[in-house]
Amino acid sequence: MFKILENSLIAKDVYKMVLEGDTSKITAPGQFVNIKLDGKFLRRPISVCDCDDKTITLIYKVVGEGTEQMSRLESGNELDILTGLGNGYDITRSKKPLLIGGGVGVPPLYLLAKKLLEIGQIPTVILGFNAKEEIFLEDEFKALGCKTLVATADGSYGIKGFVTDAMQGIDYDYFYTCGPMPMFKAIEGVVKTSGQYSFEERMGCGFGACMGCSCKTKNGYKRICKDGPVLEREEIVW
Ligand SMILES: Cc1cc2nc3c(=O)[nH]c(=O)nc-3n(C[C@H](O)[C@H](O)[C@H](O)COP(=O)(O)OP(=O)(O)OC[C@H]3O[C@@H](n4cnc5c(N)ncnc54)[C@H](O)[C@@H]3O)c2cc1C
Ligand code: FES
């Protein structure tokens, strides 16, 4: 059980939730938690945005009933949460990392950036949103010391266009990304290096039992929840 310390609106329809509890099972950036909500059969998976020895920070967008229910929870409420789920990013592969996040794919890149900085790698970060009012975490990435670029599809802030427009001219030797499938396909069209994609597929059980999230890879079928959500570029069948 985790106790909610904070649950606040940080951008249009986007909330930051800070929870207190046992974080010992979280071992890598890119892992996720699975949240039980009253009256809902399936838990809701949300990426770990940040964590320390006592707290987890999540950033989530209200898209349906479950996340709307989460947005109404208050400090002091308790939540039943499974932690340490998924493989997470392997941070040993890069020297000049590029982090590319789109929308609610941005949160797990924050803990990833912190972990890369801890081993002496300074990431360049590209954040993609539809419009200015949806932007979050830009200041936080900058405060870490990352070169941070923001692209908005409607041109209301930063570079007008998609993350791929912001990628032009960036020097990197490896990339890490999380976001929606159309963004992944656009990235796949321009990247020249190896990298890791984190998939936010719809899930059933969330811990490897139901096969509901299984997808075909060059190394056989993999369960996104257990063998992922992070897959290496070279193994993905698009
Ligand atoms: C590993 C993983 C990590 C995730 N991390 C985050 C995160 O950090 N922040 C965040 O905001 N969201 C994240 N998501 C997505 C999040 O789990 C869903 O948005 C959430 O479960 C929706 O629940 P709901 O009850 O509000 O919506 P529902 O009522 O279940 O659905 C409402 C609408 O959202 C769509 N939807 C639901 N789940 C997904 C999904 N996984 N992907 C795409 N569309 C979906 C439905 O098709 C429907 O159109 C993550 C998903 C996965 C699998
Ligand atoms: S969601 Fe059940 S195996 Fe992945």
mmCIF file of C-alpha atoms and ligand atoms in Angstrom:
data_model
loop_
_atom_site.group_PDB
_atom_site.id
_atom_site.type_symbol
_atom_site.label_atom_id
_atom_site.label_comp_id
_atom_site.label_asym_id
_atom_site.label_seq_id
_atom_site.Cartn_x
_atom_site.Cartn_y
_atom_site.Cartn_z
ATOM 1 C CA MET A 1 0.000 0.000 0.000
ATOM 2 C CA PHE A 2 1.204 3.498 -0.852
ATOM 3 C CA LYS A 3 0.073 6.779 0.719
ATOM 4 C CA ILE A 4 -0.618 9.735 -1.588
ATOM 5 C CA LEU A 5 1.477 12.759 -0.594
ATOM 6 C CA GLU A 6 0.548 14.937 -3.583
ATOM 7 C CA ASN A 7 -1.838 14.746 -6.547
ATOM 8 C CA SER A 8 -1.822 17.988 -8.510
ATOM 9 C CA LEU A 9 -2.622 19.303 -11.987
ATOM 10 C CA ILE A 10 0.616 20.243 -13.821
ATOM 11 C CA ALA A 11 -0.582 20.677 -17.448
ATOM 12 C CA LYS A 12 -3.813 20.272 -19.425
ATOM 13 C CA ASP A 13 -5.408 17.013 -18.140
ATOM 14 C CA VAL A 14 -2.016 15.941 -16.715
ATOM 15 C CA TYR A 15 -1.437 15.213 -13.009
ATOM 16 C CA LYS A 16 1.608 14.583 -10.865
ATOM 17 C CA MET A 17 1.132 12.059 -8.066
ATOM 18 C CA VAL A 18 3.728 11.508 -5.339
ATOM 19 C CA LEU A 19 3.316 8.356 -3.256
ATOM 20 C CA GLU A 20 5.053 7.110 -0.128
ATOM 21 C CA GLY A 21 5.791 3.428 0.375
ATOM 22 C CA ASP A 22 8.230 0.578 -0.242
ATOM 23 C CA THR A 23 10.180 1.451 -3.411
ATOM 24 C CA SER A 24 12.782 -1.319 -3.037
ATOM 25 C CA LYS A 25 11.525 -3.338 -6.030
ATOM 26 C CA ILE A 26 12.154 -0.488 -8.487
ATOM 27 C CA THR A 27 15.544 -1.281 -9.976
ATOM 28 C CA ALA A 28 15.704 0.441 -13.388
ATOM 29 C CA PRO A 29 14.377 3.539 -15.151
ATOM 30 C CA GLY A 30 11.548 2.685 -17.548
ATOM 31 C CA GLN A 31 9.843 0.276 -15.165
ATOM 32 C CA PHE A 32 6.179 0.834 -14.338
ATOM 33 C CA VAL A 33 3.699 0.373 -11.511
ATOM 34 C CA ASN A 34 0.214 -1.113 -11.773
ATOM 35 C CA ILE A 35 -2.499 0.654 -9.804
ATOM 36 C CA LYS A 36 -5.660 -0.942 -8.400
ATOM 37 C CA LEU A 37 -8.665 1.375 -8.471
ATOM 38 C CA ASP A 38 -12.012 0.873 -6.714
ATOM 39 C CA GLY A 39 -14.556 -0.822 -8.977
ATOM 40 C CA LYS A 40 -12.032 -1.534 -11.755
ATOM 41 C CA PHE A 41 -11.129 -5.116 -12.647
ATOM 42 C CA LEU A 42 -7.889 -4.260 -14.490
ATOM 43 C CA ARG A 43 -5.101 -2.316 -12.833
ATOM 44 C CA ARG A 44 -3.832 0.813 -14.633
ATOM 45 C CA PRO A 45 -0.127 0.802 -15.626
ATOM 46 C CA ILE A 46 1.817 4.053 -15.168
ATOM 47 C CA SER A 47 5.568 4.551 -15.672
ATOM 48 C CA VAL A 48 7.822 5.504 -12.792
ATOM 49 C CA CYS A 49 8.809 9.122 -13.462
ATOM 50 C CA ASP A 50 11.048 9.447 -10.403
ATOM 51 C CA CYS A 51 11.738 7.560 -7.207
ATOM 52 C CA ASP A 52 13.912 7.583 -4.107
ATOM 53 C CA ASP A 53 14.103 5.247 -1.115
ATOM 54 C CA LYS A 54 10.656 6.302 0.192
ATOM 55 C CA THR A 55 8.661 7.913 -2.635
ATOM 56 C CA ILE A 56 7.534 7.326 -6.216
ATOM 57 C CA THR A 57 6.485 10.119 -8.575
ATOM 58 C CA LEU A 58 4.026 9.363 -11.376
ATOM 59 C CA ILE A 59 2.770 11.693 -14.104
ATOM 60 C CA TYR A 60 -0.457 10.653 -15.764
ATOM 61 C CA LYS A 61 -2.945 12.041 -18.250
ATOM 62 C CA VAL A 62 -6.695 11.739 -17.739
ATOM 63 C CA VAL A 63 -7.934 9.766 -20.764
ATOM 64 C CA GLY A 64 -10.747 7.643 -19.334
ATOM 65 C CA GLU A 65 -12.571 6.474 -16.228
ATOM 66 C CA GLY A 66 -9.576 5.063 -14.347
ATOM 67 C CA THR A 67 -7.296 8.047 -14.707
ATOM 68 C CA GLU A 68 -10.225 10.383 -13.983
ATOM 69 C CA GLN A 69 -10.784 8.445 -10.743
ATOM 70 C CA MET A 70 -7.086 8.838 -9.924
ATOM 71 C CA SER A 71 -7.289 12.598 -10.459
ATOM 72 C CA ARG A 72 -9.952 12.861 -7.715
ATOM 73 C CA LEU A 73 -7.817 11.131 -5.060
ATOM 74 C CA GLU A 74 -6.486 13.305 -2.267
ATOM 75 C CA SER A 75 -3.360 13.476 -0.112
ATOM 76 C CA GLY A 76 -3.607 10.888 2.641
ATOM 77 C CA ASN A 77 -5.611 8.390 0.513
ATOM 78 C CA GLU A 78 -3.983 4.961 0.093
ATOM 79 C CA LEU A 79 -3.509 3.018 -3.148
ATOM 80 C CA ASP A 80 -2.802 -0.676 -3.767
ATOM 81 C CA ILE A 81 0.126 -0.645 -6.201
ATOM 82 C CA LEU A 82 2.338 -3.355 -7.734
ATOM 83 C CA THR A 83 5.849 -1.943 -8.255
ATOM 84 C CA GLY A 84 9.048 -2.859 -10.056
ATOM 85 C CA LEU A 85 7.214 -4.192 -13.112
ATOM 86 C CA GLY A 86 8.882 -4.540 -16.504
ATOM 87 C CA ASN A 87 12.509 -4.661 -17.588
ATOM 88 C CA GLY A 88 13.322 -0.950 -17.832
ATOM 89 C CA TYR A 89 16.022 0.704 -19.959
ATOM 90 C CA ASP A 90 19.543 -0.729 -20.157
ATOM 91 C CA ILE A 91 21.697 2.361 -19.570
ATOM 92 C CA THR A 92 25.041 0.720 -20.336
ATOM 93 C CA ARG A 93 24.784 1.110 -24.115
ATOM 94 C CA SER A 94 25.227 4.832 -24.768
ATOM 95 C CA LYS A 95 27.942 7.484 -24.484
ATOM 96 C CA LYS A 96 26.090 10.435 -26.050
ATOM 97 C CA PRO A 97 22.455 9.566 -25.370
ATOM 98 C CA LEU A 98 19.423 11.162 -26.993
ATOM 99 C CA LEU A 99 16.131 10.860 -25.086
ATOM 100 C CA ILE A 100 12.938 11.316 -27.119
ATOM 101 C CA GLY A 101 9.559 11.504 -25.392
ATOM 102 C CA GLY A 102 6.102 12.118 -26.748
ATOM 103 C CA GLY A 103 3.166 13.149 -24.534
ATOM 104 C CA VAL A 104 2.671 10.678 -21.681
ATOM 105 C CA GLY A 105 5.806 8.877 -22.909
ATOM 106 C CA VAL A 106 7.875 11.697 -21.382
ATOM 107 C CA PRO A 107 7.674 10.720 -17.638
ATOM 108 C CA PRO A 108 9.927 7.603 -17.611
ATOM 109 C CA LEU A 109 12.663 9.582 -19.396
ATOM 110 C CA TYR A 110 13.112 11.762 -16.305
ATOM 111 C CA LEU A 111 14.401 8.939 -14.077
ATOM 112 C CA LEU A 112 16.372 7.657 -17.080
ATOM 113 C CA ALA A 113 18.078 11.069 -17.455
ATOM 114 C CA LYS A 114 18.967 11.075 -13.734
ATOM 115 C CA LYS A 115 20.474 7.582 -13.942
ATOM 116 C CA LEU A 116 22.474 8.465 -17.099
ATOM 117 C CA LEU A 117 23.819 11.591 -15.370
ATOM 118 C CA GLU A 118 24.860 9.466 -12.377
ATOM 119 C CA ILE A 119 27.154 7.463 -14.686
ATOM 120 C CA GLY A 120 28.582 10.583 -16.333
ATOM 121 C CA GLN A 121 26.479 10.752 -19.507
ATOM 122 C CA ILE A 122 24.766 14.080 -20.275
ATOM 123 C CA PRO A 123 21.630 13.378 -22.313
ATOM 124 C CA THR A 124 20.067 15.606 -24.925
ATOM 125 C CA VAL A 125 16.289 15.509 -24.400
ATOM 126 C CA ILE A 126 13.589 16.118 -27.014
ATOM 127 C CA LEU A 127 10.020 16.454 -25.782
ATOM 128 C CA GLY A 128 7.071 16.387 -28.151
ATOM 129 C CA PHE A 129 3.572 17.648 -27.360
ATOM 130 C CA ASN A 130 0.540 18.720 -29.366
ATOM 131 C CA ALA A 131 0.353 22.234 -27.894
ATOM 132 C CA LYS A 132 1.888 24.599 -25.310
ATOM 133 C CA GLU A 133 -0.716 23.896 -22.599
ATOM 134 C CA GLU A 134 0.206 20.177 -22.600
ATOM 135 C CA ILE A 135 3.922 20.686 -21.869
ATOM 136 C CA PHE A 136 5.380 19.318 -18.636
ATOM 137 C CA LEU A 137 8.841 18.450 -17.212
ATOM 138 C CA GLU A 138 10.735 20.873 -19.509
ATOM 139 C CA ASP A 139 12.071 22.909 -16.562
ATOM 140 C CA GLU A 140 12.883 19.761 -14.588
ATOM 141 C CA PHE A 141 15.023 18.309 -17.410
ATOM 142 C CA LYS A 142 16.783 21.677 -17.765
ATOM 143 C CA ALA A 143 17.398 21.794 -14.001
ATOM 144 C CA LEU A 144 19.144 18.415 -14.259
ATOM 145 C CA GLY A 145 21.534 19.970 -16.806
ATOM 146 C CA CYS A 146 20.179 18.269 -19.929
ATOM 147 C CA LYS A 147 20.072 20.116 -23.256
ATOM 148 C CA THR A 148 16.284 20.149 -23.679
ATOM 149 C CA LEU A 149 14.308 20.884 -26.851
ATOM 150 C CA VAL A 150 10.530 21.040 -27.080
ATOM 151 C CA ALA A 151 8.516 20.509 -30.262
ATOM 152 C CA THR A 152 4.807 21.255 -30.526
ATOM 153 C CA ALA A 153 2.691 19.992 -33.398
ATOM 154 C CA ASP A 154 0.723 23.257 -33.611
ATOM 155 C CA GLY A 155 3.821 25.452 -33.242
ATOM 156 C CA SER A 156 2.499 27.194 -30.101
ATOM 157 C CA TYR A 157 5.843 26.652 -28.284
ATOM 158 C CA GLY A 158 9.401 25.695 -29.222
ATOM 159 C CA ILE A 159 10.090 24.000 -32.528
ATOM 160 C CA LYS A 160 7.002 23.729 -34.746
ATOM 161 C CA GLY A 161 6.496 20.135 -35.757
ATOM 162 C CA PHE A 162 7.342 16.694 -34.415
ATOM 163 C CA VAL A 163 10.206 15.270 -32.379
ATOM 164 C CA THR A 164 11.821 14.225 -35.661
ATOM 165 C CA ASP A 165 12.035 17.906 -36.698
ATOM 166 C CA ALA A 166 13.861 18.656 -33.439
ATOM 167 C CA MET A 167 16.250 15.725 -34.008
ATOM 168 C CA GLN A 168 17.888 17.373 -37.033
ATOM 169 C CA GLY A 169 21.532 18.268 -36.380
ATOM 170 C CA ILE A 170 21.693 16.598 -32.928
ATOM 171 C CA ASP A 171 24.882 14.661 -32.209
ATOM 172 C CA TYR A 172 24.127 11.339 -30.460
ATOM 173 C CA ASP A 173 25.371 7.768 -30.538
ATOM 174 C CA TYR A 174 22.325 5.997 -29.047
ATOM 175 C CA PHE A 175 18.674 6.835 -28.374
ATOM 176 C CA TYR A 176 16.032 5.968 -25.799
ATOM 177 C CA THR A 177 12.395 6.704 -26.495
ATOM 178 C CA CYS A 178 8.872 6.364 -25.117
ATOM 179 C CA GLY A 179 5.651 7.574 -26.683
ATOM 180 C CA PRO A 180 2.888 6.740 -29.138
ATOM 181 C CA MET A 181 3.278 4.387 -32.087
ATOM 182 C CA PRO A 182 3.055 7.067 -34.839
ATOM 183 C CA MET A 183 5.999 8.832 -33.154
ATOM 184 C CA PHE A 184 7.981 5.571 -33.049
ATOM 185 C CA LYS A 185 7.403 5.009 -36.770
ATOM 186 C CA ALA A 186 8.545 8.556 -37.557
ATOM 187 C CA ILE A 187 11.668 8.094 -35.406
ATOM 188 C CA GLU A 188 12.392 4.764 -37.074
ATOM 189 C CA GLY A 189 12.425 6.612 -40.405
ATOM 190 C CA VAL A 190 15.239 8.982 -39.386
ATOM 191 C CA VAL A 191 17.455 7.304 -36.760
ATOM 192 C CA LYS A 192 20.789 5.847 -37.791
ATOM 193 C CA THR A 193 21.953 4.420 -34.451
ATOM 194 C CA SER A 194 20.863 1.639 -32.112
ATOM 195 C CA GLY A 195 18.366 2.459 -29.401
ATOM 196 C CA GLN A 196 15.574 1.304 -27.128
ATOM 197 C CA TYR A 197 11.822 1.815 -27.547
ATOM 198 C CA SER A 198 9.455 1.614 -24.560
ATOM 199 C CA PHE A 199 5.947 0.527 -25.514
ATOM 200 C CA GLU A 200 2.883 1.685 -23.611
ATOM 201 C CA GLU A 201 0.497 -0.973 -24.962
ATOM 202 C CA ARG A 202 -2.870 -1.760 -23.461
ATOM 203 C CA MET A 203 -2.403 -4.479 -20.838
ATOM 204 C CA GLY A 204 -4.310 -7.181 -19.034
ATOM 205 C CA CYS A 205 -2.701 -8.637 -15.911
ATOM 206 C CA GLY A 206 0.488 -6.558 -16.154
ATOM 207 C CA PHE A 207 2.789 -9.221 -14.687
ATOM 208 C CA GLY A 208 3.223 -11.853 -17.395
ATOM 209 C CA ALA A 209 0.355 -14.251 -16.732
ATOM 210 C CA CYS A 210 -2.355 -13.580 -19.339
ATOM 211 C CA MET A 211 -0.333 -13.152 -22.590
ATOM 212 C CA GLY A 212 -2.713 -10.285 -23.435
ATOM 213 C CA CYS A 213 0.186 -7.984 -24.322
ATOM 214 C CA SER A 214 2.312 -10.420 -26.307
ATOM 215 C CA CYS A 215 3.871 -9.170 -29.545
ATOM 216 C CA LYS A 216 6.047 -10.700 -32.230
ATOM 217 C CA THR A 217 9.762 -9.771 -32.188
ATOM 218 C CA LYS A 218 12.772 -11.055 -34.127
ATOM 219 C CA ASN A 219 13.588 -13.068 -30.983
ATOM 220 C CA GLY A 220 10.151 -14.700 -30.781
ATOM 221 C CA TYR A 221 7.022 -13.529 -28.976
ATOM 222 C CA LYS A 222 7.524 -11.225 -26.001
ATOM 223 C CA ARG A 223 5.160 -9.975 -23.333
ATOM 224 C CA ILE A 224 5.344 -6.184 -23.221
ATOM 225 C CA CYS A 225 4.556 -6.168 -19.494
ATOM 226 C CA LYS A 226 7.206 -8.682 -18.422
ATOM 227 C CA ASP A 227 9.865 -8.939 -21.188
ATOM 228 C CA GLY A 228 9.302 -5.214 -22.002
ATOM 229 C CA PRO A 229 8.072 -2.534 -22.004
ATOM 230 C CA VAL A 230 11.542 -1.691 -23.357
ATOM 231 C CA LEU A 231 12.618 -3.457 -26.566
ATOM 232 C CA GLU A 232 15.858 -2.984 -28.486
ATOM 233 C CA ARG A 233 15.502 -1.392 -31.924
ATOM 234 C CA GLU A 234 17.124 -4.405 -33.629
ATOM 235 C CA GLU A 235 14.559 -6.915 -32.314
ATOM 236 C CA ILE A 236 11.361 -5.015 -33.168
ATOM 237 C CA VAL A 237 9.099 -6.194 -35.993
ATOM 238 C CA TRP A 238 7.297 -3.019 -37.157
HETATM 239 C C1 LIG B 1 3.890 0.288 -19.423
HETATM 240 C C2 LIG B 1 2.921 1.438 -19.498
HETATM 241 C C3 LIG B 1 3.282 2.657 -18.962
HETATM 242 C C4 LIG B 1 2.400 3.733 -19.013
HETATM 243 N N1 LIG B 1 2.811 4.915 -18.470
HETATM 244 C C5 LIG B 1 1.967 5.963 -18.472
HETATM 245 C C6 LIG B 1 2.367 7.201 -17.860
HETATM 246 O O1 LIG B 1 3.467 7.338 -17.304
HETATM 247 N N2 LIG B 1 1.470 8.215 -17.880
HETATM 248 C C7 LIG B 1 0.226 8.089 -18.479
HETATM 249 O O2 LIG B 1 -0.529 9.059 -18.490
HETATM 250 N N3 LIG B 1 -0.167 6.949 -19.069
HETATM 251 C C8 LIG B 1 0.675 5.878 -19.072
HETATM 252 N N4 LIG B 1 0.261 4.696 -19.655
HETATM 253 C C9 LIG B 1 -1.082 4.636 -20.254
HETATM 254 C C10 LIG B 1 -2.109 4.404 -19.150
HETATM 255 O O3 LIG B 1 -1.929 3.114 -18.604
HETATM 256 C C11 LIG B 1 -3.535 4.513 -19.708
HETATM 257 O O4 LIG B 1 -3.744 5.813 -20.200
HETATM 258 C C12 LIG B 1 -4.547 4.216 -18.630
HETATM 259 O O5 LIG B 1 -4.485 2.855 -18.245
HETATM 260 C C13 LIG B 1 -5.961 4.543 -19.125
HETATM 261 O O6 LIG B 1 -6.889 4.164 -18.125
HETATM 262 P P1 LIG B 1 -8.340 4.806 -18.076
HETATM 263 O O7 LIG B 1 -9.167 3.923 -17.232
HETATM 264 O O8 LIG B 1 -8.274 6.234 -17.716
HETATM 265 O O9 LIG B 1 -8.772 4.752 -19.591
HETATM 266 P P2 LIG B 1 -9.731 3.690 -20.270
HETATM 267 O O10 LIG B 1 -11.138 4.040 -19.895
HETATM 268 O O11 LIG B 1 -9.213 2.320 -20.040
HETATM 269 O O12 LIG B 1 -9.468 4.109 -21.771
HETATM 270 C C14 LIG B 1 -9.753 5.437 -22.240
HETATM 271 C C15 LIG B 1 -9.105 5.670 -23.582
HETATM 272 O O13 LIG B 1 -7.677 5.560 -23.491
HETATM 273 C C16 LIG B 1 -7.202 4.516 -24.338
HETATM 274 N N5 LIG B 1 -6.132 3.797 -23.637
HETATM 275 C C17 LIG B 1 -6.224 3.134 -22.468
HETATM 276 N N6 LIG B 1 -5.037 2.580 -22.133
HETATM 277 C C18 LIG B 1 -4.176 2.902 -23.123
HETATM 278 C C19 LIG B 1 -2.820 2.625 -23.368
HETATM 279 N N7 LIG B 1 -2.067 1.895 -22.555
HETATM 280 N N8 LIG B 1 -2.267 3.149 -24.483
HETATM 281 C C20 LIG B 1 -3.001 3.868 -25.335
HETATM 282 N N9 LIG B 1 -4.293 4.160 -25.156
HETATM 283 C C21 LIG B 1 -4.884 3.694 -24.073
HETATM 284 C C22 LIG B 1 -8.395 3.638 -24.593
HETATM 285 O O14 LIG B 1 -8.281 2.946 -25.823
HETATM 286 C C23 LIG B 1 -9.521 4.638 -24.621
HETATM 287 O O15 LIG B 1 -9.604 5.280 -25.857
HETATM 288 C C24 LIG B 1 1.128 3.606 -19.618
HETATM 289 C C25 LIG B 1 0.755 2.372 -20.162
HETATM 290 C C26 LIG B 1 1.638 1.311 -20.103
HETATM 291 C C27 LIG B 1 1.229 -0.011 -20.657
HETATM 292 S S1 FES B 2 -0.614 -8.042 -19.595
HETATM 293 FE FE1 FES B 2 -0.851 -10.133 -19.014
HETATM 294 S S2 FES B 2 0.941 -11.029 -19.865
HETATM 295 FE FE2 FES B 2 1.239 -8.907 -20.232
#
